[in-house]
Amino acid sequence: MLKYETTETTLSITEDDAPVLTCDYSDATNSPFLHPIYTPDGQVVTVDATFGQTYPPGISFSLGTVSGGQYARSVSSRRQLASSDRFSIESTWEDATGLFLVETYRIEVHPQQDKVQIVDIKISLRAPKRSLELTGDVGLGYHAVEMEHRKAVDADTRMGESEVSGKVSAWGTLSGLTTAENTPVGVAIFPHPANGKTTFFAKDVSFGYLFAEAEPFVVSPVMMRTLKYRILVYAGDLFTVDVSEYYKDYTNA
């Protein structure tokens, strides 16, 4: 049975008292992020920001560059609403000119399967005052635990950082053997086809990184923009878990 527990800055979900994931919304300069996330056999697959890497922590959404500016921005307010298997966090963003963006981060956690944990993410963006263009590093990223024999693979069977990076594909995954336990794990990012074209980038560093970059888009006061993703967390490798079949299940649902 799925249950949730909240603090002032986190929301955690468990299943039959075993941890599934935690959403952290403590940073007023960034969107909420998911860390830690666990495989069904209890392996942690994400890292936080304490290692000094330049990548965002856990599984997180990046707003990229807003209307051509890299000006200072922060969250003026956050509110959350939760039930046992899903929750939402609404962040109101402001800059020197005042309120400019409302971001709603919705998460649905599916019951664990034998080797797989599925998490659905929906990001809704609304510009209450003026139209905004989001460009550059806008999309969903995965900051992975330290792995040996990492493999970044996309839906077109390209493998490796140099092959995957900069290519448009339906999905991408990063898997390998955890350094601490020598256990095969992986995480796949499934952008919904309604998002438009997605370009994947992979970094084969000590702690791996996978990013699903969306095409630039405009958010206006009269039209909300929504991006949908499914995260597949799996215990195993690409020989034992058929990632493509799980993507088909997502897009055919």
Coordinates of N, CA and C in Angstrom, one line a residue:
M1 N 0.8 -1.2 0.0 CA 0.0 0.0 0.0 C 0.9 1.2 0.0
L2 N 0.6 2.2 -0.9 CA 1.3 3.4 -1.0 C 0.9 4.4 0.1
K3 N 1.9 5.1 0.7 CA 1.6 6.1 1.8 C 2.5 7.3 1.5
Y4 N 2.1 8.4 2.0 CA 3.0 9.6 1.9 C 3.2 10.3 3.3
E5 N 4.3 11.0 3.4 CA 4.6 11.7 4.6 C 5.3 13.0 4.2
T6 N 4.9 14.1 4.8 CA 5.5 15.4 4.5 C 6.2 16.1 5.6
T7 N 7.2 16.9 5.2 CA 7.8 17.9 6.1 C 7.7 19.2 5.5
E8 N 8.3 20.2 6.0 CA 8.2 21.6 5.5 C 8.8 21.7 4.1
T9 N 9.8 20.8 3.8 CA 10.5 20.9 2.5 C 10.5 19.6 1.7
T10 N 9.9 18.5 2.2 CA 10.0 17.3 1.4 C 8.6 16.5 1.5
L11 N 8.4 15.7 0.5 CA 7.3 14.8 0.5 C 7.8 13.4 0.1
S12 N 7.6 12.4 1.0 CA 8.1 11.1 0.7 C 7.0 10.1 0.6
I13 N 7.2 9.1 -0.3 CA 6.2 8.0 -0.6 C 6.9 6.7 -0.3
T14 N 6.1 5.8 0.4 CA 6.6 4.5 0.7 C 5.5 3.5 0.2
E15 N 5.9 2.3 0.0 CA 5.0 1.2 -0.3 C 5.3 0.0 0.6
D16 N 4.3 -0.3 1.4 CA 4.4 -1.4 2.4 C 5.6 -1.0 3.3
D17 N 5.7 0.2 3.7 CA 6.8 0.8 4.6 C 8.2 0.8 4.0
A18 N 8.3 0.4 2.7 CA 9.6 0.5 2.0 C 9.7 1.8 1.3
P19 N 10.8 2.5 1.3 CA 10.8 3.8 0.6 C 10.8 3.7 -0.9
V20 N 10.1 4.6 -1.6 CA 10.0 4.6 -3.0 C 10.7 5.8 -3.6
L21 N 10.3 7.0 -3.1 CA 11.0 8.2 -3.5 C 10.7 9.4 -2.5
T22 N 11.5 10.4 -2.6 CA 11.3 11.6 -1.9 C 11.4 12.8 -2.9
C23 N 10.4 13.7 -2.8 CA 10.5 15.0 -3.5 C 10.9 16.1 -2.6
D24 N 12.0 16.8 -3.1 CA 12.6 17.8 -2.3 C 12.3 19.2 -2.9
Y25 N 11.6 20.1 -2.2 CA 11.3 21.4 -2.7 C 11.8 22.5 -1.8
S26 N 13.0 22.2 -1.3 CA 13.6 23.2 -0.3 C 14.4 24.3 -1.0
D27 N 14.8 24.2 -2.2 CA 15.6 25.2 -2.9 C 14.7 26.2 -3.6
A28 N 14.7 27.4 -3.2 CA 13.9 28.5 -3.8 C 14.4 29.0 -5.1
T29 N 15.5 28.5 -5.6 CA 16.1 28.9 -6.8 C 15.9 27.9 -7.9
N30 N 15.4 26.7 -7.6 CA 15.2 25.6 -8.5 C 13.9 25.0 -8.4
S31 N 13.5 24.2 -9.4 CA 12.3 23.5 -9.4 C 12.4 22.3 -8.4
P32 N 11.3 21.7 -7.9 CA 11.4 20.5 -7.1 C 12.2 19.4 -7.8
F33 N 12.8 18.5 -7.0 CA 13.5 17.4 -7.6 C 13.2 16.1 -6.8
L34 N 13.4 15.0 -7.5 CA 13.2 13.7 -6.8 C 14.5 13.1 -6.5
H35 N 14.7 12.9 -5.2 CA 15.9 12.2 -4.6 C 15.7 12.0 -3.1
P36 N 15.9 10.7 -2.7 CA 16.3 9.6 -3.5 C 15.1 8.9 -4.2
I37 N 15.4 8.1 -5.2 CA 14.5 7.2 -5.8 C 15.1 5.8 -5.7
Y38 N 14.2 4.8 -5.4 CA 14.7 3.5 -5.2 C 14.1 2.5 -6.3
T39 N 14.9 1.5 -6.6 CA 14.4 0.4 -7.4 C 13.6 -0.5 -6.4
P40 N 12.8 -1.4 -7.0 CA 12.0 -2.3 -6.2 C 12.8 -3.1 -5.2
D41 N 14.1 -3.4 -5.5 CA 14.9 -4.1 -4.5 C 15.7 -3.3 -3.6
G42 N 15.4 -2.0 -3.5 CA 15.9 -1.1 -2.5 C 17.2 -0.3 -2.9
Q43 N 17.6 -0.4 -4.2 CA 18.8 0.4 -4.6 C 18.5 1.8 -4.9
V44 N 19.3 2.7 -4.4 CA 19.1 4.1 -4.7 C 19.8 4.4 -6.1
V45 N 19.1 5.2 -7.0 CA 19.6 5.4 -8.3 C 19.9 6.9 -8.6
T46 N 19.6 7.8 -7.6 CA 19.9 9.2 -7.8 C 20.9 9.7 -6.8
V47 N 21.5 10.9 -7.1 CA 22.3 11.5 -6.2 C 21.8 13.0 -6.0
D48 N 22.3 13.6 -4.9 CA 21.9 15.0 -4.6 C 23.0 15.9 -5.0
A49 N 23.0 17.1 -4.6 CA 23.9 18.1 -5.0 C 25.2 18.2 -4.1
T50 N 25.4 17.3 -3.3 CA 26.5 17.4 -2.3 C 27.9 17.0 -2.9
F51 N 27.9 16.5 -4.1 CA 29.2 16.0 -4.6 C 29.9 17.1 -5.4
G52 N 29.3 18.3 -5.6 CA 30.0 19.3 -6.3 C 29.9 19.3 -7.8
Q53 N 29.1 18.4 -8.4 CA 28.9 18.4 -9.9 C 28.1 19.6 -10.3
T54 N 28.2 19.9 -11.6 CA 27.5 21.0 -12.2 C 26.0 20.6 -12.6
Y55 N 25.7 19.3 -12.5 CA 24.4 18.9 -12.9 C 23.4 19.0 -11.8
P56 N 22.1 19.3 -12.1 CA 21.1 19.3 -11.1 C 20.9 18.0 -10.3
P57 N 20.4 18.0 -9.1 CA 20.3 16.8 -8.3 C 19.2 15.9 -8.8
G58 N 19.3 14.6 -8.5 CA 18.2 13.6 -8.6 C 17.6 13.7 -10.0
I59 N 16.2 13.6 -10.1 CA 15.5 13.8 -11.3 C 14.8 15.1 -11.2
S60 N 15.1 16.1 -12.1 CA 14.7 17.4 -11.9 C 14.3 18.0 -13.3
F61 N 13.5 19.0 -13.2 CA 13.1 19.8 -14.4 C 13.8 21.1 -14.4
S62 N 14.3 21.4 -15.6 CA 15.0 22.7 -15.8 C 14.2 23.6 -16.7
L63 N 14.1 24.9 -16.2 CA 13.3 25.9 -17.0 C 14.2 26.5 -18.1
G64 N 15.5 26.2 -18.1 CA 16.3 26.7 -19.2 C 16.5 28.2 -19.1
T65 N 16.5 28.9 -20.3 CA 16.6 30.3 -20.3 C 15.2 30.9 -20.6
V66 N 14.8 31.8 -19.8 CA 13.5 32.4 -20.0 C 13.6 33.7 -20.7
S67 N 13.0 33.8 -21.9 CA 12.9 35.0 -22.7 C 14.3 35.7 -22.9
G68 N 15.3 34.8 -23.1 CA 16.6 35.3 -23.5 C 17.4 35.9 -22.3
G69 N 16.9 35.8 -21.1 CA 17.6 36.4 -20.0 C 18.1 35.3 -19.0
Q70 N 19.2 35.6 -18.3 CA 19.7 34.7 -17.2 C 19.7 35.5 -15.9
Y71 N 18.6 36.3 -15.8 CA 18.5 37.2 -14.6 C 18.1 36.3 -13.4
A72 N 18.3 37.0 -12.2 CA 18.0 36.3 -10.9 C 16.5 36.0 -10.8
R73 N 16.2 34.8 -10.4 CA 14.8 34.5 -10.2 C 14.7 33.6 -9.0
S74 N 13.6 33.6 -8.3 CA 13.4 32.7 -7.2 C 11.9 32.4 -7.0
V75 N 11.6 31.5 -6.1 CA 10.2 31.1 -5.8 C 9.7 31.9 -4.7
S76 N 8.6 32.6 -4.9 CA 8.0 33.4 -3.9 C 7.1 32.6 -3.0
S77 N 6.5 31.6 -3.5 CA 5.6 30.7 -2.7 C 5.5 29.3 -3.3
R78 N 5.2 28.4 -2.5 CA 5.0 27.0 -2.9 C 3.9 26.4 -2.1
R79 N 3.0 25.6 -2.7 CA 2.0 24.9 -2.0 C 1.9 23.5 -2.6
Q80 N 1.6 22.6 -1.7 CA 1.5 21.2 -2.2 C 0.2 20.5 -1.8
L81 N -0.2 19.6 -2.6 CA -1.4 18.8 -2.3 C -1.1 17.3 -2.6
A82 N -1.5 16.4 -1.7 CA -1.0 15.1 -1.8 C -2.1 14.1 -1.4
S83 N -2.0 12.9 -2.1 CA -2.8 11.7 -1.7 C -1.8 10.6 -1.6
S84 N -2.3 9.3 -1.5 CA -1.3 8.2 -1.2 C -0.4 8.0 -2.4
D85 N -0.9 8.1 -3.7 CA -0.1 7.7 -4.8 C 0.3 8.9 -5.7
R86 N -0.2 10.1 -5.4 CA 0.1 11.2 -6.3 C 0.2 12.5 -5.5
F87 N 0.9 13.5 -6.0 CA 1.0 14.8 -5.3 C 1.3 15.9 -6.4
S88 N 1.0 17.1 -6.0 CA 1.4 18.2 -6.9 C 2.0 19.3 -6.0
I89 N 2.9 20.0 -6.6 CA 3.6 21.2 -6.0 C 3.6 22.4 -6.9
E90 N 2.9 23.4 -6.5 CA 2.8 24.6 -7.3 C 3.8 25.7 -6.9
S91 N 4.7 26.1 -7.8 CA 5.7 27.1 -7.5 C 5.4 28.4 -8.2
T92 N 5.4 29.5 -7.5 CA 5.2 30.8 -8.2 C 6.6 31.5 -8.3
W93 N 7.0 31.7 -9.5 CA 8.3 32.3 -9.7 C 8.2 33.8 -9.9
E94 N 9.3 34.5 -9.4 CA 9.3 36.0 -9.5 C 10.8 36.4 -9.8
D95 N 10.9 37.6 -10.4 CA 12.2 38.2 -10.6 C 12.1 39.7 -10.2
A96 N 13.0 40.5 -10.6 CA 13.0 41.9 -10.2 C 11.7 42.7 -10.6
T97 N 11.0 42.2 -11.7 CA 9.8 42.8 -12.1 C 8.6 42.3 -11.5
G98 N 8.7 41.2 -10.7 CA 7.6 40.6 -10.0 C 7.3 39.2 -10.5
L99 N 6.0 38.8 -10.3 CA 5.6 37.5 -10.7 C 5.6 37.3 -12.2
F100 N 6.2 36.2 -12.7 CA 6.3 36.0 -14.1 C 5.9 34.6 -14.6
L101 N 5.9 33.6 -13.6 CA 5.6 32.2 -14.1 C 5.1 31.4 -12.9
V102 N 4.1 30.5 -13.2 CA 3.6 29.6 -12.3 C 3.8 28.2 -12.8
E103 N 4.5 27.4 -12.0 CA 4.9 26.0 -12.4 C 4.2 25.0 -11.5
T104 N 3.5 24.1 -12.1 CA 2.8 23.0 -11.3 C 3.5 21.7 -11.7
Y105 N 4.0 21.0 -10.6 CA 4.8 19.8 -10.8 C 3.9 18.7 -10.2
R106 N 3.4 17.8 -11.1 CA 2.5 16.7 -10.7 C 3.2 15.4 -10.8
I107 N 3.1 14.6 -9.8 CA 3.7 13.3 -9.7 C 2.7 12.2 -9.4
E108 N 2.7 11.1 -10.2 CA 1.9 9.9 -9.9 C 2.9 8.7 -9.8
V109 N 2.8 8.1 -8.6 CA 3.6 6.9 -8.4 C 2.8 5.6 -8.6
H110 N 3.3 4.7 -9.4 CA 2.6 3.5 -9.7 C 3.1 2.4 -8.7
P111 N 2.2 1.4 -8.3 CA 2.7 0.3 -7.5 C 3.9 -0.4 -8.1
Q112 N 4.8 -0.8 -7.3 CA 6.0 -1.5 -7.8 C 5.7 -2.8 -8.5
Q113 N 6.4 -3.0 -9.6 CA 6.4 -4.3 -10.2 C 7.6 -5.1 -9.8
D114 N 7.8 -6.3 -10.3 CA 8.9 -7.2 -9.9 C 10.3 -6.5 -10.0
K115 N 10.5 -5.9 -11.1 CA 11.9 -5.2 -11.3 C 11.8 -3.7 -11.6
V116 N 10.6 -3.2 -11.6 CA 10.4 -1.9 -12.2 C 9.5 -1.0 -11.3
Q117 N 10.0 0.3 -11.2 CA 9.2 1.3 -10.5 C 8.8 2.4 -11.6
I118 N 7.6 2.7 -11.7 CA 7.1 3.7 -12.7 C 6.7 5.0 -12.0
V119 N 7.1 6.1 -12.5 CA 6.7 7.4 -11.9 C 6.3 8.3 -13.1
D120 N 5.2 8.9 -13.1 CA 4.7 9.8 -14.1 C 4.9 11.2 -13.6
I121 N 5.4 12.1 -14.4 CA 5.7 13.5 -14.1 C 5.0 14.4 -15.1
K122 N 4.3 15.4 -14.7 CA 3.6 16.3 -15.5 C 4.0 17.7 -15.1
I123 N 4.6 18.5 -16.0 CA 5.0 19.9 -15.6 C 4.1 20.8 -16.4
S124 N 3.3 21.7 -15.7 CA 2.4 22.6 -16.3 C 2.9 24.0 -16.0
L125 N 3.0 24.9 -17.1 CA 3.6 26.2 -17.0 C 2.6 27.2 -17.4
R126 N 2.5 28.3 -16.7 CA 1.6 29.4 -17.0 C 2.2 30.7 -16.8
A127 N 2.1 31.6 -17.7 CA 2.7 33.0 -17.6 C 1.5 33.9 -17.3
P128 N 1.4 34.4 -16.1 CA 0.2 35.2 -15.7 C 0.1 36.6 -16.3
K129 N 1.3 37.2 -16.6 CA 1.3 38.6 -17.0 C 1.7 38.8 -18.4
R130 N 2.7 38.1 -18.9 CA 3.2 38.3 -20.3 C 3.8 37.0 -20.9
S131 N 3.8 36.9 -22.2 CA 4.3 35.7 -22.8 C 5.7 35.6 -22.6
L132 N 6.2 34.3 -22.4 CA 7.6 34.0 -22.2 C 8.0 32.9 -23.1
E133 N 9.3 33.0 -23.6 CA 9.8 31.9 -24.4 C 10.9 31.2 -23.5
L134 N 10.7 29.9 -23.5 CA 11.7 29.0 -22.8 C 12.6 28.3 -23.8
T135 N 13.9 28.5 -23.7 CA 14.9 28.0 -24.6 C 16.0 27.3 -23.9
G136 N 16.9 26.7 -24.7 CA 18.1 26.1 -24.1 C 17.9 24.9 -23.3
D137 N 18.5 24.8 -22.1 CA 18.4 23.6 -21.3 C 17.0 23.5 -20.6
V138 N 16.0 23.4 -21.3 CA 14.6 23.2 -20.7 C 14.2 21.8 -21.0
G139 N 13.9 21.1 -19.9 CA 13.6 19.6 -20.0 C 13.8 18.9 -18.7
L140 N 13.9 17.6 -18.8 CA 14.0 16.7 -17.6 C 15.3 16.0 -17.6
G141 N 16.0 16.0 -16.4 CA 17.3 15.4 -16.3 C 17.4 14.4 -15.2
Y142 N 18.3 13.5 -15.4 CA 18.6 12.4 -14.4 C 20.0 12.4 -14.0
H143 N 20.3 12.7 -12.7 CA 21.7 12.7 -12.2 C 21.9 11.3 -11.4
A144 N 22.7 10.5 -12.0 CA 22.8 9.1 -11.6 C 23.8 8.9 -10.5
V145 N 23.6 7.8 -9.8 CA 24.6 7.3 -8.8 C 25.9 6.9 -9.6
E146 N 27.0 6.8 -8.9 CA 28.2 6.3 -9.5 C 28.0 4.9 -10.0
M147 N 28.4 4.7 -11.3 CA 28.2 3.4 -11.9 C 29.5 2.9 -12.6
E148 N 29.6 1.7 -12.7 CA 30.6 1.1 -13.6 C 29.9 0.6 -14.8
H149 N 30.7 0.6 -15.9 CA 30.1 0.1 -17.2 C 28.8 0.8 -17.6
R150 N 28.8 2.1 -17.5 CA 27.6 2.8 -17.8 C 27.3 2.7 -19.3
K151 N 26.0 2.7 -19.6 CA 25.6 2.6 -21.0 C 24.4 3.6 -21.1
A152 N 24.7 4.6 -21.9 CA 23.6 5.5 -22.4 C 23.1 5.0 -23.7
V153 N 21.8 4.7 -23.8 CA 21.2 4.1 -24.9 C 19.9 4.9 -25.3
D154 N 19.6 5.0 -26.6 CA 18.3 5.7 -26.9 C 17.4 4.7 -27.7
A155 N 16.2 5.2 -28.1 CA 15.2 4.4 -28.7 C 15.7 3.9 -30.1
D156 N 16.7 4.6 -30.7 CA 17.2 4.2 -32.0 C 18.4 3.3 -31.9
T157 N 18.6 2.7 -30.8 CA 19.7 1.7 -30.5 C 21.1 2.4 -30.5
R158 N 21.2 3.7 -30.5 CA 22.5 4.3 -30.4 C 23.0 4.1 -28.9
M159 N 24.3 3.9 -28.8 CA 24.8 3.6 -27.4 C 26.1 4.4 -27.2
G160 N 26.2 4.9 -26.0 CA 27.4 5.7 -25.6 C 27.1 7.2 -25.7
E161 N 27.9 7.9 -24.9 CA 27.8 9.4 -24.9 C 27.9 10.0 -26.2
S162 N 28.9 9.7 -27.0 CA 29.1 10.3 -28.3 C 28.0 10.0 -29.3
E163 N 27.4 8.9 -29.2 CA 26.3 8.5 -30.1 C 25.0 9.0 -29.7
V164 N 24.7 9.1 -28.4 CA 23.4 9.5 -28.0 C 23.3 11.0 -27.9
S165 N 24.3 11.7 -27.5 CA 24.3 13.2 -27.3 C 23.9 13.9 -28.5
G166 N 23.0 14.8 -28.4 CA 22.6 15.7 -29.5 C 21.7 15.1 -30.6
K167 N 21.2 13.9 -30.3 CA 20.3 13.2 -31.2 C 18.9 13.2 -30.7
V168 N 17.9 13.4 -31.6 CA 16.5 13.4 -31.3 C 16.1 11.9 -31.2
S169 N 15.4 11.5 -30.2 CA 14.9 10.1 -30.0 C 13.7 10.1 -29.2
A170 N 13.0 9.0 -29.2 CA 11.7 8.8 -28.5 C 12.0 8.7 -27.0
W171 N 13.1 8.0 -26.6 CA 13.4 7.9 -25.2 C 14.9 7.6 -25.0
G172 N 15.4 7.8 -23.8 CA 16.8 7.5 -23.5 C 16.9 6.8 -22.1
T173 N 17.9 6.1 -21.9 CA 18.2 5.4 -20.7 C 19.6 5.4 -20.3
L174 N 19.9 5.4 -19.0 CA 21.3 5.3 -18.5 C 21.3 4.2 -17.5
S175 N 22.2 3.2 -17.7 CA 22.2 2.0 -16.8 C 23.7 1.6 -16.6
G176 N 23.9 0.8 -15.6 CA 25.2 0.3 -15.3 C 25.2 -0.5 -14.0
L177 N 26.4 -0.8 -13.5 CA 26.5 -1.5 -12.2 C 26.9 -0.5 -11.1
T178 N 26.1 -0.4 -10.1 CA 26.4 0.5 -9.0 C 27.7 0.2 -8.4
T179 N 28.5 1.2 -8.2 CA 29.9 1.0 -7.7 C 29.9 0.4 -6.3
A180 N 28.9 0.8 -5.4 CA 28.9 0.4 -4.1 C 28.5 -1.1 -3.9
E181 N 27.4 -1.5 -4.7 CA 26.9 -2.9 -4.5 C 27.1 -3.8 -5.7
N182 N 27.7 -3.2 -6.8 CA 27.9 -4.0 -8.0 C 26.6 -4.6 -8.5
T183 N 25.5 -3.8 -8.4 CA 24.2 -4.3 -8.8 C 23.7 -3.6 -10.0
P184 N 23.2 -4.3 -11.0 CA 22.7 -3.6 -12.3 C 21.4 -2.8 -12.0
V185 N 21.4 -1.5 -12.4 CA 20.3 -0.7 -12.2 C 20.2 0.2 -13.5
G186 N 19.1 0.9 -13.7 CA 18.9 1.8 -14.7 C 17.7 2.7 -14.6
V187 N 17.8 3.8 -15.3 CA 16.7 4.8 -15.3 C 16.4 5.2 -16.7
A188 N 15.2 5.2 -17.2 CA 14.8 5.6 -18.5 C 13.9 6.8 -18.4
I189 N 14.1 7.8 -19.3 CA 13.2 8.9 -19.4 C 12.4 8.8 -20.7
F190 N 11.0 8.8 -20.5 CA 10.1 8.7 -21.6 C 9.4 10.0 -21.8
P191 N 9.8 10.9 -22.7 CA 9.0 12.1 -23.0 C 7.7 11.7 -23.7
H192 N 6.6 12.2 -23.4 CA 5.4 11.9 -24.1 C 5.5 12.5 -25.5
P193 N 5.0 11.8 -26.6 CA 5.0 12.3 -27.9 C 4.4 13.7 -28.1
A194 N 3.4 14.0 -27.2 CA 2.7 15.3 -27.3 C 3.7 16.4 -26.9
N195 N 4.8 16.1 -26.3 CA 5.8 17.2 -25.9 C 6.4 17.8 -27.2
G196 N 6.5 17.0 -28.3 CA 7.2 17.4 -29.5 C 8.6 16.7 -29.5
K197 N 9.5 17.1 -30.3 CA 10.8 16.4 -30.5 C 11.6 16.7 -29.2
T198 N 12.3 15.6 -28.8 CA 13.2 15.6 -27.6 C 14.6 15.2 -28.0
T199 N 15.6 16.0 -27.7 CA 17.0 15.7 -27.9 C 17.6 15.3 -26.6
F200 N 18.3 14.1 -26.7 CA 18.9 13.6 -25.5 C 20.4 13.9 -25.4
F201 N 20.9 14.1 -24.2 CA 22.3 14.4 -24.0 C 22.7 13.4 -22.8
A202 N 23.9 12.8 -22.9 CA 24.4 11.9 -21.9 C 25.8 12.4 -21.6
K203 N 26.2 12.3 -20.3 CA 27.5 12.6 -19.8 C 28.1 11.3 -19.1
D204 N 29.1 10.8 -19.6 CA 29.8 9.6 -19.0 C 30.8 10.1 -18.1
V205 N 30.4 10.6 -16.9 CA 31.3 11.1 -15.9 C 31.2 10.1 -14.7
S206 N 31.9 10.4 -13.6 CA 31.9 9.5 -12.5 C 30.5 9.2 -12.0
F207 N 29.7 10.3 -11.9 CA 28.3 10.2 -11.7 C 27.6 10.6 -13.0
G208 N 26.9 9.6 -13.6 CA 26.4 9.8 -14.9 C 25.2 10.8 -14.9
Y209 N 24.9 11.4 -16.1 CA 23.9 12.3 -16.3 C 23.2 12.1 -17.6
L210 N 21.8 12.2 -17.6 CA 21.0 12.0 -18.8 C 20.0 13.2 -18.9
F211 N 19.9 13.9 -20.0 CA 19.0 15.0 -20.1 C 18.2 14.9 -21.3
A212 N 16.9 15.1 -21.2 CA 15.9 15.1 -22.2 C 15.5 16.6 -22.5
E213 N 16.1 17.2 -23.6 CA 15.8 18.6 -23.8 C 14.7 18.8 -24.8
A214 N 13.7 19.6 -24.4 CA 12.6 19.9 -25.2 C 12.9 21.0 -26.2
E215 N 12.1 21.1 -27.3 CA 12.3 22.2 -28.2 C 11.8 23.5 -27.5
P216 N 12.3 24.7 -27.9 CA 11.9 26.0 -27.4 C 10.4 26.1 -27.5
F217 N 9.8 26.7 -26.6 CA 8.3 27.0 -26.6 C 7.9 28.2 -25.9
V218 N 6.7 28.7 -26.2 CA 6.2 29.9 -25.6 C 5.1 29.6 -24.6
V219 N 5.2 30.3 -23.4 CA 4.1 30.2 -22.4 C 3.4 31.5 -22.4
S220 N 2.1 31.6 -22.4 CA 1.4 32.8 -22.5 C 0.3 32.9 -21.4
P221 N -0.2 34.1 -21.2 CA -1.3 34.2 -20.1 C -2.6 33.4 -20.5
V222 N -2.8 33.1 -21.8 CA -4.0 32.5 -22.2 C -3.9 31.0 -22.5
M223 N -2.7 30.5 -22.5 CA -2.5 29.1 -22.9 C -1.4 28.5 -22.0
M224 N -1.8 27.5 -21.2 CA -0.8 26.8 -20.3 C -0.1 25.7 -21.2
R225 N 1.2 25.6 -21.0 CA 2.0 24.6 -21.7 C 2.3 23.4 -20.7
T226 N 2.0 22.2 -21.1 CA 2.3 21.1 -20.3 C 3.2 20.1 -20.9
L227 N 4.2 19.6 -20.2 CA 5.1 18.6 -20.6 C 4.9 17.3 -19.8
K228 N 4.9 16.2 -20.4 CA 4.6 14.9 -19.7 C 5.8 14.0 -19.9
Y229 N 6.1 13.3 -18.8 CA 7.2 12.3 -18.9 C 6.9 11.1 -18.0
R230 N 7.4 10.0 -18.4 CA 7.4 8.8 -17.5 C 8.8 8.4 -17.2
I231 N 9.1 8.1 -15.9 CA 10.4 7.7 -15.4 C 10.3 6.2 -15.2
L232 N 11.1 5.4 -15.7 CA 11.2 4.0 -15.5 C 12.5 3.7 -14.7
V233 N 12.3 3.2 -13.5 CA 13.4 2.9 -12.6 C 13.5 1.4 -12.6
Y234 N 14.6 0.8 -13.0 CA 14.6 -0.7 -13.1 C 15.8 -1.3 -12.4
A235 N 15.6 -2.5 -11.8 CA 16.6 -3.3 -11.3 C 17.0 -4.4 -12.3
G236 N 18.1 -4.2 -12.9 CA 18.5 -5.1 -14.0 C 19.3 -4.3 -15.1
D237 N 19.4 -4.9 -16.3 CA 20.1 -4.2 -17.4 C 19.2 -4.3 -18.6
L238 N 19.8 -3.8 -19.7 CA 19.0 -3.8 -21.0 C 18.7 -5.1 -21.6
F239 N 19.4 -6.2 -21.0 CA 19.1 -7.6 -21.5 C 18.0 -8.2 -20.7
T240 N 17.7 -7.7 -19.5 CA 16.7 -8.3 -18.7 C 15.4 -7.5 -18.6
V241 N 15.5 -6.2 -18.9 CA 14.4 -5.3 -18.9 C 14.2 -4.7 -20.3
D242 N 13.1 -4.9 -20.9 CA 12.8 -4.4 -22.3 C 12.2 -3.0 -22.2
V243 N 13.1 -2.0 -22.2 CA 12.7 -0.6 -22.0 C 11.7 -0.2 -23.1
S244 N 11.9 -0.7 -24.3 CA 11.0 -0.3 -25.4 C 9.6 -0.7 -25.2
E245 N 9.4 -1.9 -24.6 CA 8.0 -2.3 -24.3 C 7.3 -1.5 -23.3
Y246 N 8.1 -1.0 -22.3 CA 7.5 -0.1 -21.3 C 7.1 1.3 -21.9
Y247 N 7.9 1.7 -22.9 CA 7.6 2.9 -23.6 C 6.3 2.8 -24.4
K248 N 6.2 1.6 -25.1 CA 4.9 1.4 -25.8 C 3.7 1.4 -24.9
D249 N 3.9 0.8 -23.7 CA 2.8 0.8 -22.7 C 2.4 2.2 -22.3
Y250 N 3.4 3.1 -22.2 CA 3.1 4.5 -21.8 C 2.4 5.2 -22.9
T251 N 2.9 5.1 -24.1 CA 2.3 5.9 -25.2 C 1.0 5.3 -25.7
N252 N 0.7 4.1 -25.5 CA -0.5 3.5 -25.9 C -1.6 3.5 -24.9
A253 N -1.3 4.0 -23.7 CA -2.2 4.1 -22.6 C -3.3 5.1 -22.8

